Coordinates of C-alpha atoms in Angstrom, one line a residue:
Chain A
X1 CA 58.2 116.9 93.9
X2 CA 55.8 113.9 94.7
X3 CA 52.9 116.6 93.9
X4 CA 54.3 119.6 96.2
X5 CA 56.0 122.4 95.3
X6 CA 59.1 122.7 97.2
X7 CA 60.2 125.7 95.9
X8 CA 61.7 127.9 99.0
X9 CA 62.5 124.8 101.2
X10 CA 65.5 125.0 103.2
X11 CA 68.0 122.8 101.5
X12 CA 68.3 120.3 104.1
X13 CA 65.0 119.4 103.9
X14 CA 64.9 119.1 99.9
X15 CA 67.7 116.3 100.8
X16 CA 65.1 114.0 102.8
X17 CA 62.1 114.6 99.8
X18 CA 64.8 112.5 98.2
X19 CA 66.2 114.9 95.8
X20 CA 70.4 114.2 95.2
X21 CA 72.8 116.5 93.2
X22 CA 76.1 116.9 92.3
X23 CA 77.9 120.0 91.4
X24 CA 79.4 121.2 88.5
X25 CA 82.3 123.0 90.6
X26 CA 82.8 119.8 92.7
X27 CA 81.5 120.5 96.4
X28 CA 83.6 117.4 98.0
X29 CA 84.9 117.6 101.4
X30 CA 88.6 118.2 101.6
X31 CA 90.2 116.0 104.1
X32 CA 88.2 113.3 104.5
X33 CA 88.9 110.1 102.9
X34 CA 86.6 109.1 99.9
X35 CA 85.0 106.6 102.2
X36 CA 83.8 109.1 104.7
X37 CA 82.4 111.5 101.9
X38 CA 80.5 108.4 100.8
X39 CA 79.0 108.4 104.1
X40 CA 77.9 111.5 104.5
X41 CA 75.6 111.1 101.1
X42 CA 73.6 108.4 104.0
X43 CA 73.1 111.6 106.3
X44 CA 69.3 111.6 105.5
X45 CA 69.1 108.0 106.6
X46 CA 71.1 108.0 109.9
X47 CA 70.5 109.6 113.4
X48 CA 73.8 110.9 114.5
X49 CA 74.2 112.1 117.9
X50 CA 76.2 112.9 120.9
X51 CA 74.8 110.0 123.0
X52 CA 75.3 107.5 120.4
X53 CA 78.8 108.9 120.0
X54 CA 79.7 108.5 123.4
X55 CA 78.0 105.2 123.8
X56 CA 79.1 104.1 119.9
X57 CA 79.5 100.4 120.7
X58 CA 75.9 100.1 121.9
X59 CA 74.5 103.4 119.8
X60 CA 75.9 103.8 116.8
X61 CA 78.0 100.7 115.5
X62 CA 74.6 98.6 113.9
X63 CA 74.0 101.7 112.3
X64 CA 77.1 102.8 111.3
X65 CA 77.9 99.0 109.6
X66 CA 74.6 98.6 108.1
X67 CA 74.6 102.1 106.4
X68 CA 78.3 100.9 105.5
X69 CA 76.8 97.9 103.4
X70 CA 75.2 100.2 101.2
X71 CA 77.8 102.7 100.1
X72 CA 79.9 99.3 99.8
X73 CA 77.3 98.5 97.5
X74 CA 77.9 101.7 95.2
X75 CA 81.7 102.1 95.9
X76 CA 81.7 98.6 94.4
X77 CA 78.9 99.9 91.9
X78 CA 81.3 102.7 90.6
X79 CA 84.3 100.7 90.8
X80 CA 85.9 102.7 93.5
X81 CA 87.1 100.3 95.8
X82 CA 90.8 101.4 94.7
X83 CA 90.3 104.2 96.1
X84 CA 88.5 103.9 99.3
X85 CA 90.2 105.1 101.6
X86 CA 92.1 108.1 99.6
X87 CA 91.8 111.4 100.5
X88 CA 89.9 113.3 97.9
X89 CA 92.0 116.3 97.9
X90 CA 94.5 114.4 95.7
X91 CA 92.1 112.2 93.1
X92 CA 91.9 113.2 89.7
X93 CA 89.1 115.5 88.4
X94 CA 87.2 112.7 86.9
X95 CA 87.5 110.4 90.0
X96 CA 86.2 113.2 92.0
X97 CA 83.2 113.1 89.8
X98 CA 82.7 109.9 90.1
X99 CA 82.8 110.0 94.1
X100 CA 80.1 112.8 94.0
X101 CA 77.9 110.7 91.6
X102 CA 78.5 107.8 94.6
X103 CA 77.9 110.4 97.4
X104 CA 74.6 110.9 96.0
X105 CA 73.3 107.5 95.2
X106 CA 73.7 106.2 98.3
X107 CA 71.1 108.5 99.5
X108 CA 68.4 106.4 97.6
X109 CA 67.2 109.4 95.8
X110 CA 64.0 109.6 93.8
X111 CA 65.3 112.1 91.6
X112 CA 69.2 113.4 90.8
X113 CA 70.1 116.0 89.6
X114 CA 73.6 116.0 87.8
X115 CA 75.2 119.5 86.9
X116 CA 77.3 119.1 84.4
X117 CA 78.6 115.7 85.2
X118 CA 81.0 115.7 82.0
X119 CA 82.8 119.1 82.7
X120 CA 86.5 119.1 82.2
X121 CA 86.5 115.0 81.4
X122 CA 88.1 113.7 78.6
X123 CA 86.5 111.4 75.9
X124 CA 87.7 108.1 78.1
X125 CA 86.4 109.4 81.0
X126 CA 82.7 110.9 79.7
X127 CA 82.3 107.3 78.3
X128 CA 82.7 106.0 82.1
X129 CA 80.6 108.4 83.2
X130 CA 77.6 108.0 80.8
X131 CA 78.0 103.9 81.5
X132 CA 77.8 104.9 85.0
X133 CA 74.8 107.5 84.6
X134 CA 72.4 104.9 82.6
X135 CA 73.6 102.2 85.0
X136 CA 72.2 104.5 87.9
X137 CA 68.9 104.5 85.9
X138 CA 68.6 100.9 84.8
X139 CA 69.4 99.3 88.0
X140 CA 68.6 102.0 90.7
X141 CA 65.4 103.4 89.3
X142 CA 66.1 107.1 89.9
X143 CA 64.7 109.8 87.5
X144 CA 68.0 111.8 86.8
X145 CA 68.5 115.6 85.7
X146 CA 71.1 115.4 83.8
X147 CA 72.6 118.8 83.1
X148 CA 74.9 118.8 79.9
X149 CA 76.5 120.9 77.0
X150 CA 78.1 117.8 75.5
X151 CA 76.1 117.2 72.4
X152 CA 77.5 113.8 72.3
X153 CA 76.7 113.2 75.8
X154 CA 73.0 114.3 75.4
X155 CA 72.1 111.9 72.1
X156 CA 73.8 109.1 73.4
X157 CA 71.8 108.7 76.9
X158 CA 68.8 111.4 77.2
X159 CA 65.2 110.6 76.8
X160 CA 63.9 114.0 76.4
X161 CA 65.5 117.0 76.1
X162 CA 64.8 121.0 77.2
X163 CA 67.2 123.1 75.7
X164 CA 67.4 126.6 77.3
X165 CA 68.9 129.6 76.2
X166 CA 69.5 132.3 78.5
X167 CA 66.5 130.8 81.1
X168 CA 64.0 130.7 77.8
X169 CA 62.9 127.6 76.7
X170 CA 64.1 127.3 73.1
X171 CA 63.4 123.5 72.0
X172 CA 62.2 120.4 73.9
X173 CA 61.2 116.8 72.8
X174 CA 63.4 114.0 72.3
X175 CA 67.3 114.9 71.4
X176 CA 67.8 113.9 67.8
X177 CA 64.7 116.4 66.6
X178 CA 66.2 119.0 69.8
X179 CA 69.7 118.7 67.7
X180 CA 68.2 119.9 65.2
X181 CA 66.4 122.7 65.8
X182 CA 67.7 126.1 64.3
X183 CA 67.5 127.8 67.5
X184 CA 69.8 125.0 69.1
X185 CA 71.9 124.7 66.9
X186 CA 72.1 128.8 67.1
X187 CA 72.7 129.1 70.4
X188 CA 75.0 126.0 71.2
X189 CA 76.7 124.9 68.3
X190 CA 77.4 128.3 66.3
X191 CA 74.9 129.2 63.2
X192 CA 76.6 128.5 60.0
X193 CA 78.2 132.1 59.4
X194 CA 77.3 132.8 56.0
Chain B
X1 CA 108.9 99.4 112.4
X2 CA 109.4 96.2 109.5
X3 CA 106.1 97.2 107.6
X4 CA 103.9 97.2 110.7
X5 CA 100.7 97.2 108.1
X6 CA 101.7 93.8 106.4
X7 CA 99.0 91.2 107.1
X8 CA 96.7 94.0 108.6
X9 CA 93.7 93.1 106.4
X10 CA 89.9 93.8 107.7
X11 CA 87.7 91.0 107.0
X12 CA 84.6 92.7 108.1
X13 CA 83.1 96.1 108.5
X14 CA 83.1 95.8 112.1
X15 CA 86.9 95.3 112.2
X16 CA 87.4 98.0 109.7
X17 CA 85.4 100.4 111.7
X18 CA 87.7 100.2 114.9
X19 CA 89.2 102.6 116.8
X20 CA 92.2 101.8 116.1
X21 CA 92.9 100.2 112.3
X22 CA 96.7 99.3 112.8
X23 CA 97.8 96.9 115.7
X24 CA 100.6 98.8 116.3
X25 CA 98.3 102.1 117.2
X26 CA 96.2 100.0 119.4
X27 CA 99.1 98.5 121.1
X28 CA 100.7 101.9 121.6
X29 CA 97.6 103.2 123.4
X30 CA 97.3 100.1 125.4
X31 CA 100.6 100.7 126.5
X32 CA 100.6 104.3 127.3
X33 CA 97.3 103.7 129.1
X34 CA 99.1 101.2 131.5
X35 CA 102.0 103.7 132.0
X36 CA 99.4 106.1 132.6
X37 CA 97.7 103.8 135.2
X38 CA 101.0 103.4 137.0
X39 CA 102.8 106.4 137.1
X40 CA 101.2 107.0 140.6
X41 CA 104.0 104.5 141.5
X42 CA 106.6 105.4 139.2
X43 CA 106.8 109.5 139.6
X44 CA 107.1 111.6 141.9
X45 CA 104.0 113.2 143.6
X46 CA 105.6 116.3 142.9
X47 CA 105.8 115.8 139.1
X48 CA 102.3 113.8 139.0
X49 CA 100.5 116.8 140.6
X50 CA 102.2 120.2 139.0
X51 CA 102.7 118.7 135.5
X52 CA 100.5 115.3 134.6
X53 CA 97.5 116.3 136.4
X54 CA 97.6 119.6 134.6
X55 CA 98.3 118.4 131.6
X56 CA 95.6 115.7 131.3
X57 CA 92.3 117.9 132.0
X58 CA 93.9 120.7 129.9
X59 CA 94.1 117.9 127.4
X60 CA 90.4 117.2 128.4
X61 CA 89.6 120.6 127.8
X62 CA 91.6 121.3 124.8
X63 CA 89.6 118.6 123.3
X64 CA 86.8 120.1 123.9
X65 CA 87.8 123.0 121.9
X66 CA 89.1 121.0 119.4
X67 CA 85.6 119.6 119.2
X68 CA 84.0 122.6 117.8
X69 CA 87.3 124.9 115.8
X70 CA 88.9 121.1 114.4
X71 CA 85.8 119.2 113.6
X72 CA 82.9 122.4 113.4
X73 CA 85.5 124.6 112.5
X74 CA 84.3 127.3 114.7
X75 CA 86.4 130.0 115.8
X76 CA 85.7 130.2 119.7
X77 CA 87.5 132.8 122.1
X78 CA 85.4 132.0 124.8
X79 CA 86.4 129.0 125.4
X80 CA 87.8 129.4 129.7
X81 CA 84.4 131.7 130.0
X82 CA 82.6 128.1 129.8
X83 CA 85.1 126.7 131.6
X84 CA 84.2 128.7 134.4
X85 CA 80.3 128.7 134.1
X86 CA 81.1 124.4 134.5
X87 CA 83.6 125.2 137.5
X88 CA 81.5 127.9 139.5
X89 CA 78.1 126.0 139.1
X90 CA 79.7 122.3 140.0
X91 CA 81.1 124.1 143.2
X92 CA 77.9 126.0 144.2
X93 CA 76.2 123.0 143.8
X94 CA 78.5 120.8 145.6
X95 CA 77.9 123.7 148.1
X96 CA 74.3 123.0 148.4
X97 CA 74.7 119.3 149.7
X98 CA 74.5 117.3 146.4
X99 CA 77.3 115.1 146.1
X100 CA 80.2 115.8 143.6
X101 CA 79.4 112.9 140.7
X102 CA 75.6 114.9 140.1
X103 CA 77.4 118.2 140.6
X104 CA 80.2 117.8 138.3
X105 CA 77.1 116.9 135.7
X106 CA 75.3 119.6 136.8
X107 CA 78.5 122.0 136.0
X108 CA 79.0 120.0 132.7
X109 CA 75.3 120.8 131.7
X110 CA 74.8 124.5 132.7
X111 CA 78.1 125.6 131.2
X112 CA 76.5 123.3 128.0
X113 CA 73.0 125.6 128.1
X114 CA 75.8 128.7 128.4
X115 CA 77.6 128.2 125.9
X116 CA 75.2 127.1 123.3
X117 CA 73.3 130.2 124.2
X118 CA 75.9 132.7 123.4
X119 CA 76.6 130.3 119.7
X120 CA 72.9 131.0 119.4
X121 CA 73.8 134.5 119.4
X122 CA 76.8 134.1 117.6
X123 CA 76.1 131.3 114.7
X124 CA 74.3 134.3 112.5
X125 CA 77.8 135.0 111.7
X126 CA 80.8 133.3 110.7
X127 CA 84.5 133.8 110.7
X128 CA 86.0 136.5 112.8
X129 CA 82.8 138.0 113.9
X130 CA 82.3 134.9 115.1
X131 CA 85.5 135.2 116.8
X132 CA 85.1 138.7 117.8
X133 CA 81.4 137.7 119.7
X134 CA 82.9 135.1 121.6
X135 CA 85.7 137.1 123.3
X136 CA 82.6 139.6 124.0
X137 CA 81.5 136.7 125.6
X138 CA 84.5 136.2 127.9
X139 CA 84.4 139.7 128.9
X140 CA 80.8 139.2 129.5
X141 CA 81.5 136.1 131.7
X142 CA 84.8 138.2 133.5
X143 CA 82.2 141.0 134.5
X144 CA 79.6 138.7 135.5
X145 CA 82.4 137.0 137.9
X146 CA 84.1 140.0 139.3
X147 CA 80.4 141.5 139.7
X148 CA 78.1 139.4 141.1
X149 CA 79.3 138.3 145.0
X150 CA 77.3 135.3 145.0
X151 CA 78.6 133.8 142.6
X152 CA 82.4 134.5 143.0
X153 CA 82.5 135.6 146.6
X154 CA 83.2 139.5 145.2
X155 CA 85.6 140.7 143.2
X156 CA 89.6 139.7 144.1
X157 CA 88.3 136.9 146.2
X158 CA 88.4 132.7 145.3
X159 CA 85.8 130.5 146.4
X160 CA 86.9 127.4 148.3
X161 CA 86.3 124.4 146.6
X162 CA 84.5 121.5 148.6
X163 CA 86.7 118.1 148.7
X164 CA 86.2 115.8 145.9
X165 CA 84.9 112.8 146.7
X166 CA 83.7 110.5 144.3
X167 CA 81.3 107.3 144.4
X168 CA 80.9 107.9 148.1
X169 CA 85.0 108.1 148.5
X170 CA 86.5 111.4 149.5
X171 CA 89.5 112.1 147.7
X172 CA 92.4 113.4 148.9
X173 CA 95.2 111.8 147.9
X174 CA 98.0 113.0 145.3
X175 CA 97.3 109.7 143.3
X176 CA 93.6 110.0 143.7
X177 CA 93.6 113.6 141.9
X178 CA 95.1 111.9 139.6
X179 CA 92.9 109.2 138.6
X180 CA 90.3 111.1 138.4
X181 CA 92.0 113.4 136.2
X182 CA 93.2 110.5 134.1
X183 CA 90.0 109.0 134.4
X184 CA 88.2 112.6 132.3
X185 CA 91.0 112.5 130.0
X186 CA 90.7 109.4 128.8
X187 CA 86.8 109.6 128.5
X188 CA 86.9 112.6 126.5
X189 CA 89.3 111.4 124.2
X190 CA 87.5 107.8 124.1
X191 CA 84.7 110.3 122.7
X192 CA 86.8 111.9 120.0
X193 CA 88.1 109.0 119.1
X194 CA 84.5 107.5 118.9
X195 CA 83.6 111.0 116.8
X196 CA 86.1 110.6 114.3
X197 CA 84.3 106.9 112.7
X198 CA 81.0 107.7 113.0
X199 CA 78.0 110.3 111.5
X200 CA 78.6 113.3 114.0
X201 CA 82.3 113.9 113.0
X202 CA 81.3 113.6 109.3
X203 CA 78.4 115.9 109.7
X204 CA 80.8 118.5 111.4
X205 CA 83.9 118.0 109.2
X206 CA 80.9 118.5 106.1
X207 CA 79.8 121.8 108.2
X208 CA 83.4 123.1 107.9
X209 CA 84.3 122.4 104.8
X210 CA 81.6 123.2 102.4
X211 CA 78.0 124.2 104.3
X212 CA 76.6 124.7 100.5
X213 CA 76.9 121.0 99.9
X214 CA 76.5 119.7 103.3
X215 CA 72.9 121.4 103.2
X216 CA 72.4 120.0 99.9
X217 CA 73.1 116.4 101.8
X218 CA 70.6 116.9 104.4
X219 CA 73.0 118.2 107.6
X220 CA 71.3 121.1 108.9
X221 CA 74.5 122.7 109.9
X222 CA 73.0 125.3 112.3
X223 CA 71.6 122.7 114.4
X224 CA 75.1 120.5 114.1
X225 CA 77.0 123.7 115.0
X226 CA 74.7 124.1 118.2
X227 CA 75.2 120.9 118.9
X228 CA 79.3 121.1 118.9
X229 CA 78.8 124.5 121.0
X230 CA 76.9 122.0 123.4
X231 CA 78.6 118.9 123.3
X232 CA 82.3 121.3 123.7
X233 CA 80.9 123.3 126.2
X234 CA 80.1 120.4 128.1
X235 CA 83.4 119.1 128.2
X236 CA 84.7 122.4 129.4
X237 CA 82.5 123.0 131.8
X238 CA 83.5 119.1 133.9
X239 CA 87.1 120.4 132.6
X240 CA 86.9 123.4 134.5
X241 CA 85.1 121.5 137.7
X242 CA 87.3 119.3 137.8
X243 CA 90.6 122.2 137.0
X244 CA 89.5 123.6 140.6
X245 CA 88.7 120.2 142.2
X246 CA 92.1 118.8 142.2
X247 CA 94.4 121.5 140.9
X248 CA 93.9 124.8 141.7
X249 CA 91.5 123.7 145.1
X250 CA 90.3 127.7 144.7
X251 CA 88.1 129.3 142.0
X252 CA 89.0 132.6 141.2
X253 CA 88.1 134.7 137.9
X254 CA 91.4 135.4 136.8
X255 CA 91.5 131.6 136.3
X256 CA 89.0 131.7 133.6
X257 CA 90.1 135.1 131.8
X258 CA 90.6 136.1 128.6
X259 CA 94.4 134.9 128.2
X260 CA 93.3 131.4 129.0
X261 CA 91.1 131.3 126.3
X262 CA 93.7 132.5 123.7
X263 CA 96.4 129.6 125.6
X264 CA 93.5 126.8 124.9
X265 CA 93.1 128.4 121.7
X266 CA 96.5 128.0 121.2
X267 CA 96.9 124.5 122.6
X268 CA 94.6 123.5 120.0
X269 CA 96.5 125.2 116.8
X270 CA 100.1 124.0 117.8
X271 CA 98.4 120.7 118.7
X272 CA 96.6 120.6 115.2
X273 CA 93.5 121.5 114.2
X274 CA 91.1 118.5 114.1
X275 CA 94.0 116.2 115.6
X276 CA 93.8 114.1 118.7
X277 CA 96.6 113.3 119.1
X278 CA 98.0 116.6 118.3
X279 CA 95.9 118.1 121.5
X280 CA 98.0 116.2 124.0
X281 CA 100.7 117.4 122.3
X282 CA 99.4 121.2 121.7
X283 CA 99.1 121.2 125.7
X284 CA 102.2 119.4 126.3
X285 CA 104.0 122.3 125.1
X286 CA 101.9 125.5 125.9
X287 CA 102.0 124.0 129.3
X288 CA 105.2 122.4 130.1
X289 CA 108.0 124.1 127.5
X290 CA 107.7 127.9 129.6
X291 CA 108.6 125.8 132.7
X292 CA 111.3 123.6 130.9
X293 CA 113.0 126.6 129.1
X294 CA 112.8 128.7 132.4
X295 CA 114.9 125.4 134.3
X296 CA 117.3 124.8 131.5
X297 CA 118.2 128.6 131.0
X298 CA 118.9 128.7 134.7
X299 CA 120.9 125.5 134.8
X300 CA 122.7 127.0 131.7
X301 CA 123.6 130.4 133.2
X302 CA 124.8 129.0 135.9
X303 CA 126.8 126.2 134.2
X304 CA 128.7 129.0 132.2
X305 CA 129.1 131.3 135.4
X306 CA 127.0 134.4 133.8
X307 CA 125.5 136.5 135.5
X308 CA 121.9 136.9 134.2
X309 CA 119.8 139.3 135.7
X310 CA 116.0 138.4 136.8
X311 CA 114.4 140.5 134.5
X312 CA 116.3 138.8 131.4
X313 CA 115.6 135.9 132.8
X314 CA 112.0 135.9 133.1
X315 CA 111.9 136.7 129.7
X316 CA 114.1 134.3 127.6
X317 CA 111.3 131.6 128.6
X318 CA 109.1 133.2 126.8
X319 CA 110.6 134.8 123.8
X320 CA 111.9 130.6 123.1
X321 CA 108.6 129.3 123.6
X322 CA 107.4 132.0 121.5
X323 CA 110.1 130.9 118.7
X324 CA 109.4 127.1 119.1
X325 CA 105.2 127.7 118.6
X326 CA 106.0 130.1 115.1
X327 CA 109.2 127.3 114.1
X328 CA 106.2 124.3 114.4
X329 CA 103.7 126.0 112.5
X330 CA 106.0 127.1 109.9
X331 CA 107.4 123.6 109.3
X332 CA 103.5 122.3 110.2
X333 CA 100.4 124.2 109.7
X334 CA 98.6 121.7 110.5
X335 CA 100.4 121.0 114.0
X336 CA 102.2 118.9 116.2
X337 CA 99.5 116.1 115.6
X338 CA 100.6 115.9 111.7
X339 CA 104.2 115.7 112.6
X340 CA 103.2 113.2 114.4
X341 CA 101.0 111.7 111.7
X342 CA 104.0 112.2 109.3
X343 CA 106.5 110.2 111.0
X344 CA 104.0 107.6 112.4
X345 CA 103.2 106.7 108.3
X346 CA 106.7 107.0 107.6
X347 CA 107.9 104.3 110.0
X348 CA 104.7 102.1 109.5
X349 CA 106.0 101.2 106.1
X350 CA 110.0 101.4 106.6
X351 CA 111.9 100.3 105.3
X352 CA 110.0 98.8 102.3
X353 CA 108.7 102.0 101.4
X354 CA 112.2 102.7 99.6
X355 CA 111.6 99.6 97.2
X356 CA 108.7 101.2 96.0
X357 CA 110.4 104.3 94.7

């Protein structure tokens, strides 16, 4: 990352390099509103205390509204706005998604790294998703991981591809020769049986 | 009441950052803040010292402990051994010549280094054994008390507590006792209620729900649970100063043992985890209903002319108040404070919120 390893880095600290994720299992936090989980993806650029808590009107309120502005920026980015002030417990698996993917680009990340963005999503809402993805790209400038079984998915938005099999490397290069491959096509799609 | 929320509409981030979104909620705390400003003059002493007082720097402390198993969501049965570090030191100090405003700081700050010591200790592990190493730590804190004559006076005896006096004012009055217990209450919870809108609530409620991806975010969440141990334990510890100051006016150990942690504890739980609200009312009823059921089963013995012996007696208090905590958190788990919650949204929309089904 930015020419140092940061392999073995607590993962706090991976967060301020400027690396952002999402999860493939969804790793929201239950009981807050969609707003407040939004928030939380500006951790790395705010300096919460127990001072500024106490004294929030002086302390914390300038901060507070200007980190506000930004994830406003993104809710209205991701067309969320809806939605705001929902609890995520109750939203719909692709909404969720689409909160993660917010809670992590308001962190100004260099580099995002999406697991699985697409799982369980229907065709309707893998279409929103991908829009939203090359969006993210185009406009934001981040480098994004994308990682993805959708065939579809891949050709339609990936630059380059790496397709692993069991942790070995089996094919890389740009998707429509990856597709292609043998060993791809093997160990993803199902050899032709005969 | 007639769709309280029509026409609330925020224009601005400050506005929609504010305590209090709805008017009504602002106005219901405005109020209740002015009743609690007068009732010097509307109740009597009697019932302003033995129930309000109580009630508000138990609310204080409840809080407190709200603070770090509602927002951290750390499991602490230590909670009255803090309380007492905050109550012994502010009286020793006050001892020493230094007057009660630095002392009650002083109190506030060692039970702080206290308590975040012992979640030093006990943050390695989570869950139960985190509960389990915190009541070690109340024992700990009992033995220390009963032990060590300098600091308690020797086992079975109180220490004195100084007179309060506060910005060069002694205090000594019923109402002024209660000020200054109003005064606590209303800081702490203006601290909450300040927690709950900005990055330290978030960073906690993150910590307690999902460490994995609050790491992955950038909290650190062992520092942000040392930091709840510390900010909680500081609130106890004034709590506890302040308990003795104007309540108890003696510090003994059996006023910080283990069964007041488990009542706080349980303040907390009926009150609802994570709930303001829900503390003041968690404390109303761990603190008030024994006494309440005790008068009205008396009244009600005698009204019917039975004769109820004082063994019976003493116990039908508590086997109701028993009942009434399991019958709340069977129709609430998540406490008084959601009930609360529940009706408040239900009534901010009445009666329009038929038309809409």
């Amino acid at each position: 990352m930015a020419g140092k390893n940061i392999t073995g880095t607590a993962p706090h600290k991976v967060a301020k390099l400027g690396v952002a994720r999402t999860f493939q299992n969804l790793a929201l936090f239950n009981g807050m509103s969609v707003l407040d989980n939004i928030l939380l993806g500006r951790h790395i650029h705010m300096h919460p205390g127990v001072f500024r808590t106490a004294f929030y009107w002086w302390a914390a309120r300038p901060e507070e509204v200007e980190n506000r502005k930004i994830v406003e920026e993104v809710i209205e980015f991701l067309q969320l706005e809806s939605i705001r002030y929902e609890l995520v417990d109750g939203l719909p698996i692709g909404l969720k998604k689409r909160v993660e993917l917010a809670r992590a680009l308001v962190a100004e990340p260099q580099m995002l790294i999406l697991d699985e963005p697409m799982a369980g999503m229907n065709q309707e809402e893998k279409g929103y998703m991908s829009r939203f993805i090359l969006d993210a790209r185009d406009e934001r400038g981040v480098s994004v991981l994308l990682i993805e079984h959708h065939m579809d998915v891949i050709i339609g938005i990936c630059d380059r591809v790496l397709a692993l099999n069991y942790g070995e490397m089996i094919a890389s290069g740009i998707p429509k020769d990856v597709v292609k491959d043998p060993r791809v096509i093997e160990a993803y799609i199902g050899g032709s049986h005969g | 009441m007639f769709y309280r929320l029509s026409g609330v509409y925020h224009s601005s981030l400050i506005s929609d950052s504010r305590m209090f979104k709805v008017p009504a909620d602002r106005n219901l705390a405005v109020f209740l803040l002015l009743i609690g400003l007068a009732a010097p003059f509307i109740l009597p002493s009697l019932y302003l010292n033995s129930y309000i007082l109580p009630w508000l720097i138990w609310t204080a402390a409840a809080l407190g402990l709200n603070l770090v198993t509602g927002w951290a969501g750390q499991l602490h049965l230590g909670y009255a051994a803090v309380m007492a570090v905050g109550a012994y030191s502010a009286i020793h100090t006050v001892r020493l010549g230094v007057p009660w405003e630095i002392a009650l700081i002083i109190g506030g700050l060692a039970a702080s280094v206290i308590g975040s010591l012992f979640a030093f200790a006990a943050l390695r592990v989570k869950g139960l054994y985190l509960a389990l190493t915190t009541l070690a730590m109340q024992f700990v804190m009992d033995w220390v008390l009963t032990h060590s004559p300098t600091i308690s006076g020797g086992s079975h005896a109180s220490l004195q507590a100084p007179t309060l006096a506060l910005l060069g004012q002694q205090i000594t009055s019923d109402a002024g006792y209660y000020y200054v217990a109003l005064g606590w209450c209303v800081l702490v919870t203006i601290f909450m209620l300040n927690l709950k809108r900005t990055g330290l609530g978030r960073a906690l409620v993150a910590v307690r729900e999902k460490d994995f991806a609050a790491a992955i975010l950038g909290v650190n969440s062992f520092y942000y649970k040392i930091l709840a141990f510390a900010a909680s334990s500081f609130i106890a510890g004034v709590s506890g100063a302040l308990l003795v100051a104007t309540f108890y006016f003696l510090a003994a150990p059996e006023q910080f043992s283990v069964n007041v942690s488990i009542q706080v504890l349980a303040m907390v739980i009926v009150g609802g985890l994570g709930s303001i609200i829900g503390s003041y009312f968690g404390v109303a009823l761990i603190l008030l209903v024994p006494g309440l059921v005790n008068g009205l089963v008396v009244t009600a013995s005698e009204e019917l002319g039975m004769q109820v012996n004082v063994e019976t007696l003493a116990h039908i208090p508590n086997a109701v108040y028993g009942a009434l905590i399991v019958i709340i958190l069977m129709i609430e788990p998540l406490g008084l404070g959601k009930l609360y919650g529940n009706i408040r949204d239900y009534l901010m929309t009445w009666p329009f919120d038929q038309l809409r089904k």
